[in-house]
PDB file of C-alpha atoms in Angstrom:
ATOM      1  CA  MET A   1     182.341 115.293  39.982  1.00 90.00           C
ATOM      2  CA  ILE A   2     182.306 116.466  36.370  1.00 95.00           C
ATOM      3  CA  GLU A   3     182.573 119.832  34.665  1.00 96.00           C
ATOM      4  CA  ILE A   4     183.002 121.064  31.109  1.00 97.00           C
ATOM      5  CA  LYS A   5     183.812 124.547  29.876  1.00 96.00           C
ATOM      6  CA  THR A   6     184.959 126.215  26.684  1.00 96.00           C
ATOM      7  CA  PHE A   7     188.264 128.081  26.431  1.00 95.00           C
ATOM      8  CA  ASP A   8     186.503 131.446  26.598  1.00 92.00           C
ATOM      9  CA  GLN A   9     185.050 130.420  29.974  1.00 93.00           C
ATOM     10  CA  ALA A  10     188.456 129.454  31.376  1.00 87.00           C
ATOM     11  CA  ALA A  11     190.201 132.721  32.219  1.00 79.00           C
ATOM     12  CA  ASP A  12     190.981 131.288  35.671  1.00 82.00           C
ATOM     13  CA  LEU A  13     193.173 128.641  34.026  1.00 88.00           C
ATOM     14  CA  GLU A  14     195.781 131.242  33.100  1.00 89.00           C
ATOM     15  CA  ASN A  15     197.084 130.903  36.668  1.00 89.00           C
ATOM     16  CA  PRO A  16     198.777 127.731  37.958  1.00 89.00           C
ATOM     17  CA  ARG A  17     196.337 125.360  39.622  1.00 89.00           C
ATOM     18  CA  ARG A  18     195.937 121.768  40.641  1.00 86.00           C
ATOM     19  CA  VAL A  19     192.722 119.838  40.962  1.00 87.00           C
ATOM     20  CA  LEU A  20     192.057 116.298  42.094  1.00 86.00           C
ATOM     21  CA  LYS A  21     190.317 115.584  38.820  1.00 91.00           C
ATOM     22  CA  TYR A  22     191.364 114.214  35.470  1.00 93.00           C
ATOM     23  CA  VAL A  23     191.512 117.024  32.917  1.00 96.00           C
ATOM     24  CA  LEU A  24     191.118 116.576  29.156  1.00 97.00           C
ATOM     25  CA  VAL A  25     191.819 119.590  26.947  1.00 97.00           C
ATOM     26  CA  PHE A  26     190.746 119.566  23.290  1.00 98.00           C
ATOM     27  CA  CYS A  27     191.617 122.407  20.913  1.00 98.00           C
ATOM     28  CA  THR A  28     189.176 123.067  18.048  1.00 98.00           C
ATOM     29  CA  SER A  29     191.025 126.012  16.451  1.00 98.00           C
ATOM     30  CA  GLY A  30     194.070 128.233  16.898  1.00 97.00           C
ATOM     31  CA  SER A  31     196.805 127.302  19.368  1.00 96.00           C
ATOM     32  CA  THR A  32     197.635 127.742  23.049  1.00 96.00           C
ATOM     33  CA  THR A  33     200.583 126.872  25.263  1.00 96.00           C
ATOM     34  CA  ILE A  34     199.923 124.607  28.238  1.00 95.00           C
ATOM     35  CA  SER A  35     202.353 124.145  31.109  1.00 93.00           C
ATOM     36  CA  VAL A  36     202.028 120.802  32.915  1.00 93.00           C
ATOM     37  CA  ASP A  37     204.336 120.401  35.902  1.00 89.00           C
ATOM     38  CA  GLU A  38     207.805 121.118  34.453  1.00 82.00           C
ATOM     39  CA  ASN A  39     206.903 120.729  30.765  1.00 90.00           C
ATOM     40  CA  GLU A  40     205.286 122.931  28.139  1.00 94.00           C
ATOM     41  CA  PHE A  41     203.119 121.871  25.199  1.00 96.00           C
ATOM     42  CA  ILE A  42     201.761 123.846  22.243  1.00 96.00           C
ATOM     43  CA  LEU A  43     198.218 122.621  21.695  1.00 96.00           C
ATOM     44  CA  THR A  44     197.026 123.098  18.110  1.00 97.00           C
ATOM     45  CA  GLU A  45     193.834 122.517  16.153  1.00 98.00           C
ATOM     46  CA  ASN A  46     192.259 119.053  16.614  1.00 98.00           C
ATOM     47  CA  ALA A  47     194.806 118.131  19.287  1.00 98.00           C
ATOM     48  CA  VAL A  48     194.174 116.862  22.792  1.00 98.00           C
ATOM     49  CA  ILE A  49     196.200 116.600  25.975  1.00 97.00           C
ATOM     50  CA  THR A  50     195.324 114.674  29.111  1.00 96.00           C
ATOM     51  CA  ILE A  51     196.378 115.909  32.556  1.00 95.00           C
ATOM     52  CA  THR A  52     196.295 113.539  35.491  1.00 91.00           C
ATOM     53  CA  SER A  53     194.847 114.248  38.905  1.00 87.00           C
ATOM     54  CA  GLY A  54     197.136 116.478  40.973  1.00 87.00           C
ATOM     55  CA  GLN A  55     199.329 117.765  38.154  1.00 91.00           C
ATOM     56  CA  ILE A  56     199.951 121.516  38.187  1.00 90.00           C
ATOM     57  CA  HIS A  57     198.821 123.130  34.968  1.00 93.00           C
ATOM     58  CA  TYR A  58     198.000 126.476  33.408  1.00 94.00           C
ATOM     59  CA  PHE A  59     197.507 128.040  29.987  1.00 93.00           C
ATOM     60  CA  ARG A  60     199.207 130.885  28.151  1.00 88.00           C
ATOM     61  CA  ASN A  61     197.591 132.691  25.215  1.00 88.00           C
ATOM     62  CA  ILE A  62     194.392 130.726  25.681  1.00 91.00           C
ATOM     63  CA  GLN A  63     192.514 133.609  24.051  1.00 89.00           C
ATOM     64  CA  ASN A  64     194.203 132.639  20.757  1.00 92.00           C
ATOM     65  CA  ALA A  65     192.415 129.303  20.629  1.00 96.00           C
ATOM     66  CA  THR A  66     188.997 127.702  20.980  1.00 97.00           C
ATOM     67  CA  GLY A  67     188.188 124.363  22.512  1.00 97.00           C
ATOM     68  CA  PHE A  68     186.892 122.417  25.491  1.00 98.00           C
ATOM     69  CA  ILE A  69     188.182 121.579  28.958  1.00 97.00           C
ATOM     70  CA  LEU A  70     186.601 118.471  30.480  1.00 98.00           C
ATOM     71  CA  GLU A  71     187.216 117.606  34.138  1.00 97.00           C
ATOM     72  CA  PHE A  72     186.006 114.559  36.041  1.00 96.00           C
ATOM     73  CA  THR A  73     186.863 112.880  39.304  1.00 92.00           C
ATOM     74  CA  TYR A  74     188.348 109.437  39.770  1.00 87.00           C
ATOM     75  CA  ASP A  75     185.222 108.339  41.673  1.00 89.00           C
ATOM     76  CA  PHE A  76     182.924 109.471  38.866  1.00 93.00           C
ATOM     77  CA  PHE A  77     184.657 107.547  36.107  1.00 92.00           C
ATOM     78  CA  CYS A  78     186.301 104.541  37.756  1.00 90.00           C
ATOM     79  CA  LYS A  79     183.348 102.342  38.681  1.00 89.00           C
ATOM     80  CA  ASP A  80     185.314  99.131  38.146  1.00 89.00           C
ATOM     81  CA  ASP A  81     188.715  97.834  37.034  1.00 87.00           C
ATOM     82  CA  THR A  82     187.772  98.069  33.351  1.00 90.00           C
ATOM     83  CA  ASP A  83     187.152 101.795  33.704  1.00 89.00           C
ATOM     84  CA  MET A  84     190.421 102.191  35.547  1.00 84.00           C
ATOM     85  CA  GLU A  85     192.387 100.381  32.868  1.00 85.00           C
ATOM     86  CA  LEU A  86     190.760 102.493  30.141  1.00 88.00           C
ATOM     87  CA  ILE A  87     191.595 105.825  31.763  1.00 85.00           C
ATOM     88  CA  PHE A  88     195.302 104.901  31.882  1.00 84.00           C
ATOM     89  CA  HIS A  89     195.368 102.918  28.632  1.00 86.00           C
ATOM     90  CA  ASN A  90     198.310 103.824  26.368  1.00 82.00           C
ATOM     91  CA  GLY A  91     199.640 106.298  28.917  1.00 82.00           C
ATOM     92  CA  LEU A  92     196.557 108.525  29.061  1.00 88.00           C
ATOM     93  CA  PHE A  93     196.299 110.284  32.437  1.00 87.00           C
ATOM     94  CA  CYS A  94     199.510 108.536  33.493  1.00 82.00           C
ATOM     95  CA  HIS A  95     201.163 109.412  36.830  1.00 79.00           C
ATOM     96  CA  PHE A  96     204.673 109.362  35.341  1.00 78.00           C
ATOM     97  CA  ALA A  97     204.733 112.694  33.479  1.00 75.00           C
ATOM     98  CA  MET A  98     203.879 111.027  30.157  1.00 81.00           C
ATOM     99  CA  ASN A  99     201.707 113.934  29.013  1.00 91.00           C
ATOM    100  CA  GLU A 100     201.716 114.433  25.255  1.00 93.00           C
ATOM    101  CA  MET A 101     199.864 116.392  22.624  1.00 95.00           C
ATOM    102  CA  ILE A 102     197.906 114.067  20.332  1.00 96.00           C
ATOM    103  CA  THR A 103     196.370 115.254  17.067  1.00 97.00           C
ATOM    104  CA  VAL A 104     193.347 112.998  16.677  1.00 97.00           C
ATOM    105  CA  ASP A 105     192.356 111.308  13.422  1.00 97.00           C
ATOM    106  CA  ASN A 106     188.613 111.971  13.734  1.00 97.00           C
ATOM    107  CA  PRO A 107     188.144 115.222  15.670  1.00 98.00           C
ATOM    108  CA  GLU A 108     184.464 115.454  14.771  1.00 98.00           C
ATOM    109  CA  ILE A 109     183.775 112.405  16.950  1.00 97.00           C
ATOM    110  CA  ILE A 110     185.362 114.034  19.979  1.00 98.00           C
ATOM    111  CA  VAL A 111     183.693 117.409  19.383  1.00 98.00           C
ATOM    112  CA  ARG A 112     180.310 115.724  19.077  1.00 98.00           C
ATOM    113  CA  GLN A 113     180.741 113.877  22.376  1.00 98.00           C
ATOM    114  CA  LEU A 114     181.990 116.982  24.195  1.00 98.00           C
ATOM    115  CA  GLU A 115     179.012 118.981  22.914  1.00 98.00           C
ATOM    116  CA  GLU A 116     176.661 116.247  24.077  1.00 98.00           C
ATOM    117  CA  ILE A 117     178.321 116.107  27.517  1.00 98.00           C
ATOM    118  CA  LYS A 118     177.844 119.868  27.835  1.00 97.00           C
ATOM    119  CA  LYS A 119     174.178 119.500  26.871  1.00 98.00           C
ATOM    120  CA  GLU A 120     173.616 116.617  29.301  1.00 98.00           C
ATOM    121  CA  LEU A 121     175.081 118.634  32.188  1.00 97.00           C
ATOM    122  CA  ILE A 122     172.815 121.583  31.409  1.00 97.00           C
ATOM    123  CA  GLU A 123     169.605 119.592  30.937  1.00 98.00           C
ATOM    124  CA  THR A 124     170.344 116.717  33.397  1.00 97.00           C
ATOM    125  CA  PRO A 125     167.931 114.237  31.761  1.00 98.00           C
ATOM    126  CA  TYR A 126     167.216 110.784  33.162  1.00 98.00           C
ATOM    127  CA  GLN A 127     170.456 108.779  33.693  1.00 97.00           C
ATOM    128  CA  TYR A 128     172.567 111.642  32.342  1.00 97.00           C
ATOM    129  CA  GLN A 129     175.594 110.602  34.394  1.00 97.00           C
ATOM    130  CA  ILE A 130     175.574 107.152  32.770  1.00 97.00           C
ATOM    131  CA  SER A 131     175.334 108.837  29.367  1.00 98.00           C
ATOM    132  CA  ILE A 132     178.274 111.143  30.169  1.00 98.00           C
ATOM    133  CA  HIS A 133     180.363 108.200  31.391  1.00 97.00           C
ATOM    134  CA  SER A 134     179.765 106.405  28.085  1.00 97.00           C
ATOM    135  CA  ARG A 135     180.665 109.518  26.107  1.00 98.00           C
ATOM    136  CA  ILE A 136     183.950 109.894  27.969  1.00 97.00           C
ATOM    137  CA  GLU A 137     184.666 106.256  27.108  1.00 96.00           C
ATOM    138  CA  LEU A 138     184.095 107.018  23.423  1.00 97.00           C
ATOM    139  CA  ILE A 139     186.454 110.004  23.592  1.00 97.00           C
ATOM    140  CA  LEU A 140     189.217 107.948  25.217  1.00 95.00           C
ATOM    141  CA  ILE A 141     188.742 105.123  22.727  1.00 95.00           C
ATOM    142  CA  GLU A 142     189.067 107.561  19.818  1.00 96.00           C
ATOM    143  CA  ILE A 143     192.297 108.977  21.275  1.00 95.00           C
ATOM    144  CA  ASN A 144     193.660 105.461  21.751  1.00 94.00           C
ATOM    145  CA  ARG A 145     192.772 104.553  18.165  1.00 95.00           C
ATOM    146  CA  THR A 146     194.732 107.560  16.946  1.00 96.00           C
ATOM    147  CA  LYS A 147     197.755 106.479  18.979  1.00 93.00           C
ATOM    148  CA  ILE A 148     197.568 102.927  17.615  1.00 93.00           C
ATOM    149  CA  ASN A 149     197.083 104.160  14.031  1.00 95.00           C
ATOM    150  CA  ARG A 150     200.275 106.211  14.263  1.00 93.00           C
ATOM    151  CA  GLY A 151     202.214 103.132  15.352  1.00 92.00           C
ATOM    152  CA  ASP A 152     202.355 103.476  19.132  1.00 89.00           C
ATOM    153  CA  GLU A 153     202.855 100.281  21.104  1.00 83.00           C
ATOM    154  CA  ILE A 154     199.768  99.229  23.030  1.00 82.00           C
ATOM    155  CA  TYR A 155     200.198  99.838  26.758  1.00 80.00           C
ATOM    156  CA  LYS A 156     197.493  98.250  28.892  1.00 83.00           C
ATOM    157  CA  PRO A 157     198.091  98.758  32.614  1.00 82.00           C
ATOM    158  CA  ASP A 158     196.986  96.336  35.275  1.00 87.00           C
ATOM    159  CA  ALA A 159     194.201  97.640  37.555  1.00 88.00           C
ATOM    160  CA  VAL A 160     196.023  96.494  40.708  1.00 92.00           C
ATOM    161  CA  PHE A 161     199.052  98.586  39.743  1.00 91.00           C
ATOM    162  CA  LEU A 162     196.785 101.592  39.195  1.00 88.00           C
ATOM    163  CA  HIS A 163     195.192 101.085  42.617  1.00 90.00           C
ATOM    164  CA  PHE A 164     198.736 101.080  44.005  1.00 94.00           C
ATOM    165  CA  LEU A 165     199.545 104.444  42.366  1.00 91.00           C
ATOM    166  CA  GLU A 166     196.316 106.021  43.598  1.00 88.00           C
ATOM    167  CA  ALA A 167     196.964 104.765  47.128  1.00 93.00           C
ATOM    168  CA  VAL A 168     200.440 106.321  47.130  1.00 94.00           C
ATOM    169  CA  LEU A 169     199.128 109.678  45.898  1.00 89.00           C
ATOM    170  CA  LYS A 170     196.403 109.799  48.535  1.00 90.00           C
ATOM    171  CA  ASN A 171     198.675 108.882  51.440  1.00 94.00           C
ATOM    172  CA  PHE A 172     201.932 110.821  51.036  1.00 94.00           C
ATOM    173  CA  GLU A 173     201.778 112.227  54.562  1.00 94.00           C
ATOM    174  CA  LYS A 174     201.532 108.730  56.096  1.00 94.00           C
ATOM    175  CA  ASN A 175     204.806 107.587  54.502  1.00 91.00           C
ATOM    176  CA  LEU A 176     203.411 104.082  53.987  1.00 95.00           C
ATOM    177  CA  SER A 177     205.680 101.155  53.206  1.00 96.00           C
ATOM    178  CA  VAL A 178     205.113  98.962  50.173  1.00 97.00           C
ATOM    179  CA  ASN A 179     203.719  96.247  52.422  1.00 97.00           C
ATOM    180  CA  GLU A 180     201.314  98.675  54.133  1.00 97.00           C
ATOM    181  CA  ILE A 181     200.020  99.841  50.757  1.00 97.00           C
ATOM    182  CA  ALA A 182     199.651  96.231  49.625  1.00 97.00           C
ATOM    183  CA  VAL A 183     197.492  95.473  52.659  1.00 97.00           C
ATOM    184  CA  LEU A 184     195.488  98.675  52.080  1.00 96.00           C
ATOM    185  CA  ILE A 185     194.521  97.663  48.527  1.00 96.00           C
ATOM    186  CA  GLY A 186     194.176  93.945  49.191  1.00 96.00           C
ATOM    187  CA  THR A 187     197.249  92.497  47.524  1.00 97.00           C
ATOM    188  CA  THR A 188     200.811  91.487  48.435  1.00 97.00           C
ATOM    189  CA  GLU A 189     204.172  93.210  48.388  1.00 97.00           C
ATOM    190  CA  SER A 190     205.557  90.648  45.959  1.00 97.00           C
ATOM    191  CA  LYS A 191     202.638  91.274  43.575  1.00 96.00           C
ATOM    192  CA  LEU A 192     203.268  95.038  43.659  1.00 97.00           C
ATOM    193  CA  ASN A 193     206.955  94.482  42.918  1.00 97.00           C
ATOM    194  CA  GLU A 194     206.070  92.157  40.057  1.00 96.00           C
ATOM    195  CA  LEU A 195     203.671  94.696  38.518  1.00 93.00           C
ATOM    196  CA  SER A 196     206.031  97.622  39.075  1.00 94.00           C
ATOM    197  CA  LYS A 197     208.811  95.773  37.279  1.00 93.00           C
ATOM    198  CA  LEU A 198     206.427  94.963  34.436  1.00 89.00           C
ATOM    199  CA  HIS A 199     205.137  98.527  33.997  1.00 87.00           C
ATOM    200  CA  THR A 200     208.168 100.644  34.884  1.00 89.00           C
ATOM    201  CA  ASN A 201     211.147  98.298  35.215  1.00 91.00           C
ATOM    202  CA  LYS A 202     211.482  99.577  38.792  1.00 94.00           C
ATOM    203  CA  THR A 203     210.721  98.124  42.208  1.00 97.00           C
ATOM    204  CA  ALA A 204     207.528  99.232  43.911  1.00 97.00           C
ATOM    205  CA  GLN A 205     209.615 101.196  46.414  1.00 97.00           C
ATOM    206  CA  ASN A 206     211.369 103.103  43.636  1.00 96.00           C
ATOM    207  CA  VAL A 207     208.017 103.870  42.038  1.00 95.00           C
ATOM    208  CA  ILE A 208     206.957 105.414  45.350  1.00 96.00           C
ATOM    209  CA  PHE A 209     210.197 107.405  45.509  1.00 96.00           C
ATOM    210  CA  GLY A 210     209.568 108.761  42.016  1.00 94.00           C
ATOM    211  CA  LEU A 211     206.042 109.883  42.911  1.00 94.00           C
ATOM    212  CA  ILE A 212     207.327 111.561  46.078  1.00 95.00           C
ATOM    213  CA  VAL A 213     209.991 113.486  44.130  1.00 95.00           C
ATOM    214  CA  SER A 214     207.428 114.653  41.552  1.00 92.00           C
ATOM    215  CA  GLU A 215     205.132 115.870  44.317  1.00 92.00           C
ATOM    216  CA  ALA A 216     207.998 117.620  46.106  1.00 93.00           C
ATOM    217  CA  LYS A 217     208.855 119.519  42.918  1.00 91.00           C
ATOM    218  CA  ARG A 218     205.235 120.645  42.561  1.00 89.00           C
ATOM    219  CA  LEU A 219     205.148 121.855  46.152  1.00 90.00           C
ATOM    220  CA  PHE A 220     208.421 123.750  45.783  1.00 89.00           C
ATOM    221  CA  THR A 221     207.410 125.308  42.490  1.00 83.00           C
ATOM    222  CA  TYR A 222     203.812 126.298  43.088  1.00 81.00           C
ATOM    223  CA  GLU A 223     203.032 126.137  46.802  1.00 80.00           C
ATOM    224  CA  LYS A 224     206.149 128.088  47.824  1.00 76.00           C
ATOM    225  CA  LEU A 225     206.651 125.896  50.893  1.00 85.00           C
ATOM    226  CA  SER A 226     209.900 125.661  52.829  1.00 90.00           C
ATOM    227  CA  VAL A 227     212.068 122.555  52.680  1.00 93.00           C
ATOM    228  CA  LYS A 228     210.888 121.619  56.160  1.00 94.00           C
ATOM    229  CA  GLU A 229     207.209 122.086  55.241  1.00 95.00           C
ATOM    230  CA  VAL A 230     207.517 120.019  52.063  1.00 95.00           C
ATOM    231  CA  GLY A 231     209.260 117.251  53.976  1.00 95.00           C
ATOM    232  CA  TYR A 232     206.512 117.095  56.605  1.00 95.00           C
ATOM    233  CA  THR A 233     203.819 117.163  53.932  1.00 95.00           C
ATOM    234  CA  LEU A 234     205.409 114.105  52.328  1.00 96.00           C
ATOM    235  CA  GLY A 235     205.767 112.145  55.555  1.00 94.00           C
ATOM    236  CA  PHE A 236     209.376 112.984  56.508  1.00 95.00           C
ATOM    237  CA  ASN A 237     209.744 113.881  60.173  1.00 92.00           C
ATOM    238  CA  ASP A 238     213.392 114.830  59.756  1.00 94.00           C
ATOM    239  CA  PRO A 239     214.069 117.732  57.306  1.00 92.00           C
ATOM    240  CA  PHE A 240     217.723 116.684  57.016  1.00 94.00           C
ATOM    241  CA  TYR A 241     216.706 113.179  55.920  1.00 95.00           C
ATOM    242  CA  PHE A 242     214.265 114.651  53.397  1.00 96.00           C
ATOM    243  CA  SER A 243     216.984 116.926  51.978  1.00 96.00           C
ATOM    244  CA  ASN A 244     219.308 113.953  51.513  1.00 96.00           C
ATOM    245  CA  PHE A 245     216.493 111.936  49.926  1.00 97.00           C
ATOM    246  CA  PHE A 246     215.656 114.713  47.451  1.00 96.00           C
ATOM    247  CA  LYS A 247     219.277 115.272  46.477  1.00 96.00           C
ATOM    248  CA  LYS A 248     219.890 111.544  46.029  1.00 96.00           C
ATOM    249  CA  HIS A 249     217.026 111.271  43.535  1.00 95.00           C
ATOM    250  CA  THR A 250     217.463 114.572  41.679  1.00 94.00           C
ATOM    251  CA  ASN A 251     221.197 115.347  41.990  1.00 95.00           C
ATOM    252  CA  ILE A 252     220.295 118.769  43.374  1.00 94.00           C
ATOM    253  CA  SER A 253     219.548 119.931  46.904  1.00 94.00           C
ATOM    254  CA  PRO A 254     216.033 121.154  47.769  1.00 93.00           C
ATOM    255  CA  LYS A 255     217.417 124.621  48.504  1.00 91.00           C
ATOM    256  CA  SER A 256     219.174 124.809  45.133  1.00 92.00           C
ATOM    257  CA  TYR A 257     216.072 123.491  43.367  1.00 90.00           C
ATOM    258  CA  LYS A 258     213.911 126.163  45.015  1.00 85.00           C
ATOM    259  CA  GLU A 259     216.363 128.869  43.962  1.00 83.00           C
ATOM    260  CA  LYS A 260     216.439 127.517  40.411  1.00 80.00           C
ATOM    261  CA  VAL A 261     212.642 127.578  40.234  1.00 72.00           C
ATOM    262  CA  VAL A 262     212.436 131.150  41.531  1.00 60.00           C
ATOM    263  CA  LEU A 263     214.987 132.375  38.979  1.00 56.00           C
ATOM    264  CA  SER A 264     213.505 130.544  35.993  1.00 56.00           C
TER     265      SER A 264
END
């Protein structure tokens, strides 16, 4: 549900991995390079990066830095819509590859909360999970305040839209239609289209297509699956149709993409 470790306890993170948890990395000194999906970030002192559930990530030169890695599951943190809106507020833990390094204004606040979370997990006092939840809230609020102080536009996502994204990510293999997802989360297709236009300027169907392409790239890059296997994993019964779909949305064939990844 929740785990915290220091950089010197994270040797395993020097190899690519994906976890179905939200990962927050805070650097207290030095610098380290973090690869998240297809992008690289240099994390420096007093900077944080948030990695959303399912994103492939790993660290290089982590021994040159100190800091914390906090991981928690969706079910642990998102008790209600308010929690859900906070975790994605201002693009934090966003499903659209919006990862960024953020140098926080008041790092001592974040360090204090991370230290307390570590202590709570070791000692497990009465209602420690409630305490940890509140401390994660404080960390996210402090990051959001930094983003607002530097002039970022406030982005507050709608909880229904976030439920939509989570439903897509958990049901790739079923190849659900927009209407089927709407029924699954208790809304309507028109509402999902309205919210998708508001948040991404795309239709709900095109949002789904984008998530499928991102997942396909992860599978090609890190799982070393064949084109046929990736297609089946993402709900395509016909490998030829999947190949056409991938090329239409990336301007490169799956085979060429795989070869590019291997050579890079």
